[in-house]
PDB file of C-alpha atoms and ligand atoms in Angstrom:
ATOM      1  CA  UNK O   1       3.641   7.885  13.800  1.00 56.00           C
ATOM      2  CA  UNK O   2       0.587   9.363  15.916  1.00 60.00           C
ATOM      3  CA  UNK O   3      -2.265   8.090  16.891  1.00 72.00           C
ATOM      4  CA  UNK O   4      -4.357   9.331  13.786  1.00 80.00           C
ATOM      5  CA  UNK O   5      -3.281  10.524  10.564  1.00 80.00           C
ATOM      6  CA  UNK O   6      -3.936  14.585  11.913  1.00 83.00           C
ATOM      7  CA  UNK O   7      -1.171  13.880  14.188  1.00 87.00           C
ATOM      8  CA  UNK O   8       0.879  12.117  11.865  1.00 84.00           C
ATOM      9  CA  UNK O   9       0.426  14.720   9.198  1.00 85.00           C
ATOM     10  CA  UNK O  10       1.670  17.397  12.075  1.00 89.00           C
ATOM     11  CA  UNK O  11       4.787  15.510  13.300  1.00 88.00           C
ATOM     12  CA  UNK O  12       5.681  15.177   9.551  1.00 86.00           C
ATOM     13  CA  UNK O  13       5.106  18.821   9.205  1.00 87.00           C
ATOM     14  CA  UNK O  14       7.071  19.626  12.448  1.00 89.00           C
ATOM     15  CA  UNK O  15      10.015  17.131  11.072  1.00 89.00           C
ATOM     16  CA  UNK O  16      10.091  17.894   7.560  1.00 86.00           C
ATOM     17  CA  UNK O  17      11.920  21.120   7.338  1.00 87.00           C
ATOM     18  CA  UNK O  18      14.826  20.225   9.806  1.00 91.00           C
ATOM     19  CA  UNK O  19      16.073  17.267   7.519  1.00 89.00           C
ATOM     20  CA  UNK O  20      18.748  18.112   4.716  1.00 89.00           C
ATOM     21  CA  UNK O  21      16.831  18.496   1.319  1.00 87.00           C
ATOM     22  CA  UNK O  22      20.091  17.948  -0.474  1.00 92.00           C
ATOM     23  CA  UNK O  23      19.160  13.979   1.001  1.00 93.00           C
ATOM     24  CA  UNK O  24      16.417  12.064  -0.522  1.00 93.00           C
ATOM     25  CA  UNK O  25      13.676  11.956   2.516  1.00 92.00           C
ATOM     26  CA  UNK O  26      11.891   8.732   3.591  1.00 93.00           C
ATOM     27  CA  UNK O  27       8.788   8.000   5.660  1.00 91.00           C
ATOM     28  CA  UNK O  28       8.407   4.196   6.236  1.00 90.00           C
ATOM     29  CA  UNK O  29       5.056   2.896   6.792  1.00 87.00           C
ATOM     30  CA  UNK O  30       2.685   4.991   5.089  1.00 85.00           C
ATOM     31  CA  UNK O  31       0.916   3.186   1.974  1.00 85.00           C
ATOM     32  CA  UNK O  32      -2.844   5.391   2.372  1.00 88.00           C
ATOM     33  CA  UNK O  33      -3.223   7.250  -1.003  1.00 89.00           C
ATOM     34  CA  UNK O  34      -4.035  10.066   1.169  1.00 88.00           C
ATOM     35  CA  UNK O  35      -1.227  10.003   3.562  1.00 90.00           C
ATOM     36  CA  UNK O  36       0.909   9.757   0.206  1.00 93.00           C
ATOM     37  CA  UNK O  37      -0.449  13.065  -0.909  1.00 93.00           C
ATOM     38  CA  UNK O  38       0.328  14.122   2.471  1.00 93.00           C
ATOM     39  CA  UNK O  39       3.722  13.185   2.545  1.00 93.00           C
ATOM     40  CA  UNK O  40       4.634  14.660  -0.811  1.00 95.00           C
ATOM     41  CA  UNK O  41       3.221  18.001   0.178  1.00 94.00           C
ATOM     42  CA  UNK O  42       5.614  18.145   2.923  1.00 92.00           C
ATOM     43  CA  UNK O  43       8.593  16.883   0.970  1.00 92.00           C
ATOM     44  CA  UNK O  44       8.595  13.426   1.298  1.00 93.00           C
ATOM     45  CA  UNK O  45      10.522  11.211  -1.662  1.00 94.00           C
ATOM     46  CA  UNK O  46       9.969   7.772  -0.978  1.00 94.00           C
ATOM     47  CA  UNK O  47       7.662   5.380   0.738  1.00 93.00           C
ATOM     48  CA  UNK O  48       7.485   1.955   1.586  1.00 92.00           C
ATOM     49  CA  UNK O  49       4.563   0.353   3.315  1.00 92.00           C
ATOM     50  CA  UNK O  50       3.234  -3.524   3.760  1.00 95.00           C
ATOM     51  CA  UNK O  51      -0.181  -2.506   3.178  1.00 93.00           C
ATOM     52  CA  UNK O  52      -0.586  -3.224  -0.968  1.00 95.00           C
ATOM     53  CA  UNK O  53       0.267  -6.900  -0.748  1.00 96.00           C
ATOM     54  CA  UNK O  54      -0.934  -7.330   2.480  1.00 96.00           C
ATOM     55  CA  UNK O  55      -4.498  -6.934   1.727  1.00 96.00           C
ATOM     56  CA  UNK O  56      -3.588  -8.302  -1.632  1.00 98.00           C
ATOM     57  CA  UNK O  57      -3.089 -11.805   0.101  1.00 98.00           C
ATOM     58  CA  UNK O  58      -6.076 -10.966   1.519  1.00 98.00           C
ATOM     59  CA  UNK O  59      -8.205 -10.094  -1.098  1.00 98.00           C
ATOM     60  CA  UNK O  60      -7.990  -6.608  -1.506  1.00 98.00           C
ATOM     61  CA  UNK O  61      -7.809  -5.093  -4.339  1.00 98.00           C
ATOM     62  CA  UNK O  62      -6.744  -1.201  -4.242  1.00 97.00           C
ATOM     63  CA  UNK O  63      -9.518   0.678  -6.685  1.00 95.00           C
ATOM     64  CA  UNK O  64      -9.815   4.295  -7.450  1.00 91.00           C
ATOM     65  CA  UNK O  65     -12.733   5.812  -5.818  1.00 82.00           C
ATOM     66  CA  UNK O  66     -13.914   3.737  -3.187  1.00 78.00           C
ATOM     67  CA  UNK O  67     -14.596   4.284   0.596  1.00 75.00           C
ATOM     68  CA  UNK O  68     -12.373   2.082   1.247  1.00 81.00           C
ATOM     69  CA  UNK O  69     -10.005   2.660  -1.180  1.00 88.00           C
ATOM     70  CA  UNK O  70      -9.684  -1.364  -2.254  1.00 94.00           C
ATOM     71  CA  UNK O  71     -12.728  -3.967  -2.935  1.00 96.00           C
ATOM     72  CA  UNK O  72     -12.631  -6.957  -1.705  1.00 97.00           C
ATOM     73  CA  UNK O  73     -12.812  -9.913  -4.297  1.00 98.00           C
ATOM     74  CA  UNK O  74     -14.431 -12.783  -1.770  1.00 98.00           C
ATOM     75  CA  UNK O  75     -17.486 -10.741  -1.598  1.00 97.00           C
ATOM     76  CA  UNK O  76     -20.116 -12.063  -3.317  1.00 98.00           C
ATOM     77  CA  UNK O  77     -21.094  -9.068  -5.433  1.00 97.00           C
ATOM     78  CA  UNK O  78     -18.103 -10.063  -7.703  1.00 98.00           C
ATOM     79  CA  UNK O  79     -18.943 -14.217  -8.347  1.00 98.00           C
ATOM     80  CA  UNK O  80     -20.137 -13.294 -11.656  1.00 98.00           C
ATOM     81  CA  UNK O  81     -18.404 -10.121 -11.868  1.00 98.00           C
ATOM     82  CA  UNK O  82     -16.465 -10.260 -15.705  1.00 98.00           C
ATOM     83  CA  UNK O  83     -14.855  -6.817 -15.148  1.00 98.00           C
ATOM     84  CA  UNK O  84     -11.056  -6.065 -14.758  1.00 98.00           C
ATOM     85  CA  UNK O  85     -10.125  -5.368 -10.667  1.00 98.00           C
ATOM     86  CA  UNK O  86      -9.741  -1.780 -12.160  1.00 96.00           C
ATOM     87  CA  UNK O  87     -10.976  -0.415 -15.184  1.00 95.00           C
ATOM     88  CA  UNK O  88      -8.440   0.979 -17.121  1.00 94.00           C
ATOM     89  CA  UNK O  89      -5.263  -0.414 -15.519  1.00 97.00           C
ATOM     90  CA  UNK O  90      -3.121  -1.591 -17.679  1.00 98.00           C
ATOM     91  CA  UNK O  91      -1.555  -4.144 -15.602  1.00 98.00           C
ATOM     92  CA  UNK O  92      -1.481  -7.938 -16.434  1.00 98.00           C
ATOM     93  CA  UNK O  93      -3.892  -9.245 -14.030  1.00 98.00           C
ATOM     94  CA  UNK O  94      -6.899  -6.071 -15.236  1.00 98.00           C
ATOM     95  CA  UNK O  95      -5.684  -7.274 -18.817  1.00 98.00           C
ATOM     96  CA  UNK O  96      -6.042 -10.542 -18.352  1.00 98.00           C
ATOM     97  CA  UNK O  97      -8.358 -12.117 -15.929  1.00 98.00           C
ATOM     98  CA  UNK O  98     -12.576 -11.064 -14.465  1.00 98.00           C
ATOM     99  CA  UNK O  99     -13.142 -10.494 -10.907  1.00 98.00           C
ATOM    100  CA  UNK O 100     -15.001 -13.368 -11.246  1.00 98.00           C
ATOM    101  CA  UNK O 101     -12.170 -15.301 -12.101  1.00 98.00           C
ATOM    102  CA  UNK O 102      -9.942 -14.223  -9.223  1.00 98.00           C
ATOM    103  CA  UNK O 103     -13.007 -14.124  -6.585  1.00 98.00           C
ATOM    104  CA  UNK O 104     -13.005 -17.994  -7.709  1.00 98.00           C
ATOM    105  CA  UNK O 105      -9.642 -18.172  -7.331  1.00 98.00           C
ATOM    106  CA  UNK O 106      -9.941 -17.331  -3.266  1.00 98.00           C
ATOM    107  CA  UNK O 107     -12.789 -19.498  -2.483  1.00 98.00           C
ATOM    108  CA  UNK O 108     -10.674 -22.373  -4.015  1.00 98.00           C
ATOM    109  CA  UNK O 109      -7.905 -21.236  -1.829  1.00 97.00           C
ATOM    110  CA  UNK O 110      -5.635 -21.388  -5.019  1.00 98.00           C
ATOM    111  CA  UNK O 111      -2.425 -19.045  -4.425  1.00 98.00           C
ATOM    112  CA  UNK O 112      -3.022 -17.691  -7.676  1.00 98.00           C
ATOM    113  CA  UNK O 113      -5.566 -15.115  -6.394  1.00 98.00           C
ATOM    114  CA  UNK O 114      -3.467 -14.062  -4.607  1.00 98.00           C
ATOM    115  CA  UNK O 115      -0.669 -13.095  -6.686  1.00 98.00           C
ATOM    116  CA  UNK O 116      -2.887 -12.089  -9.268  1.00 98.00           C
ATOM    117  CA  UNK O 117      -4.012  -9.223  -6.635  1.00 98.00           C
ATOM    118  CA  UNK O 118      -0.522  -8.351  -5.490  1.00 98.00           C
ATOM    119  CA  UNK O 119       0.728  -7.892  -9.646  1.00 98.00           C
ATOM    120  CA  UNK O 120      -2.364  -5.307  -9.667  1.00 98.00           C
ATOM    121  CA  UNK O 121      -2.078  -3.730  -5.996  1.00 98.00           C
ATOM    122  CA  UNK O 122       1.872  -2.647  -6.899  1.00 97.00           C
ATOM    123  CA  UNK O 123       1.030  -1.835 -10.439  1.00 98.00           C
ATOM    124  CA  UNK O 124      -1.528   0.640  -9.037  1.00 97.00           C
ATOM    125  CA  UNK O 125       0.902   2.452  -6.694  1.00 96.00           C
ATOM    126  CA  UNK O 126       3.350   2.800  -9.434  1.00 96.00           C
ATOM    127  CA  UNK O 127       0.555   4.181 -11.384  1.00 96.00           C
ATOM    128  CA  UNK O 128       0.433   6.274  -8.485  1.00 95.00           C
ATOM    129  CA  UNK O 129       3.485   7.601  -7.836  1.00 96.00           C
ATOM    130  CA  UNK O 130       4.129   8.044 -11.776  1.00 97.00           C
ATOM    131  CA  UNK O 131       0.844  10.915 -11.533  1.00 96.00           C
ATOM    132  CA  UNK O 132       2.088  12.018  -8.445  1.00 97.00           C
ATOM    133  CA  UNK O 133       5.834  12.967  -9.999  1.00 97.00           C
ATOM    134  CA  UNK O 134       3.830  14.497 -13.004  1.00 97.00           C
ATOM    135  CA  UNK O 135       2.016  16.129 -11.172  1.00 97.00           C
ATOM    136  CA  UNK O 136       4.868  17.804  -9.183  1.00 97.00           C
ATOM    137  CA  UNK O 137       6.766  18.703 -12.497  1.00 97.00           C
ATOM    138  CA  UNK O 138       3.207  20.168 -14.352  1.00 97.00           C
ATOM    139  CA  UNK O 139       1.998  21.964 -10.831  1.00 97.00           C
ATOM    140  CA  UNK O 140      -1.337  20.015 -11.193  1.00 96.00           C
ATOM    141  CA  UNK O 141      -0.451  17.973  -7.665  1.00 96.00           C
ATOM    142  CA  UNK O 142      -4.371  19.041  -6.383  1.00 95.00           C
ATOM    143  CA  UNK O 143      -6.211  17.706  -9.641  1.00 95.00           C
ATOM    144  CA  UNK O 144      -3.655  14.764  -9.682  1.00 94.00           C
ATOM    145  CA  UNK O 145      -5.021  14.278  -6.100  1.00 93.00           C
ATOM    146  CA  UNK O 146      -8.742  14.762  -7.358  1.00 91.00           C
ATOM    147  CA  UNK O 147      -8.183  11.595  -9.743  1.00 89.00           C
ATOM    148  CA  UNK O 148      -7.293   9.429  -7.817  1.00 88.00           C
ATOM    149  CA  UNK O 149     -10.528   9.986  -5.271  1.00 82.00           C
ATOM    150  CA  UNK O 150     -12.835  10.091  -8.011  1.00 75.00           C
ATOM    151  CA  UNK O 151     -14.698   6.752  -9.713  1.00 63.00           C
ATOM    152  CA  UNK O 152     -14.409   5.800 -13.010  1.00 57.00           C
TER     153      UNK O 152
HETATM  154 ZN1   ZN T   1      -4.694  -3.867 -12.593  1.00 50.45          ZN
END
């Protein structure tokens, strides 16, 4: 939807107030924390997207505060890394297993690492979505937003 996310923020905000708000409102595609914030602003209920266990199969990780917004686990900084994917998630993988495990896990080419990733990746957009609704109901949708850009 556009050729950047400016234009797809505008079409959305051109769209947006001609559909029926007594109808829950989807936008397909759009998995960027950012465009999620987006999305919501302009009255947007649900979203689907590939992207958090696509890069999970991958090796990408989605972590609060980075550039990138994921890390990627076959980089060598994390060989001997013992913390969780995310600090603080409560999610079995971040409870249970290092970076270093799973970063072994994908130069071994064991599946594993993969799923491991994918159990964290949706964990963390249902984390999301969870402070997003709060958010909404508490009026605190721009320090929500501030959260989730921040590092821990
Ligand atoms: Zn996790």
């Amino acid at each position: 939807m556009g050729a950047d996310k400016g234009q797809m923020a505008e079409v959305v905000g051109f769209t947006a107030p001609y559909l029926r708000k007594d109808r829950p409102i989807h936008l397909l595609g759009i998995g960027g924390i950012s465009d999620i914030f987006m999305g919501v602003r302009q009255g947007i209920d649900t979203f689907d997207c590939v992207h958090p266990t696509r890069i999970a199969r991958h090796g990408g990780a989605l972590v609060r505060g980075s550039e990138r917004g994921h890390l990627q686990i076959r980089n060598s900084a994390y060989r001997e890394d013992s913390n969780p994917l995310q600090e603080g998630c409560a999610c079995h993988t971040c409870q249970t297993y290092s970076r270093a495990y799973i970063h072994h896990l994908f130069k071994a080419k064991e599946i594993l690492g993969m799923q491991l990733i994918t159990l964290h990746n949706i964990h963390f957009m249902n984390d999301l979505l969870a402070d997003i609704r709060h958010g909404l109901k508490t009026k605190t949708l721009h320090e929500v937003e501030e959260r989730w850009f921040l590092a821990d």
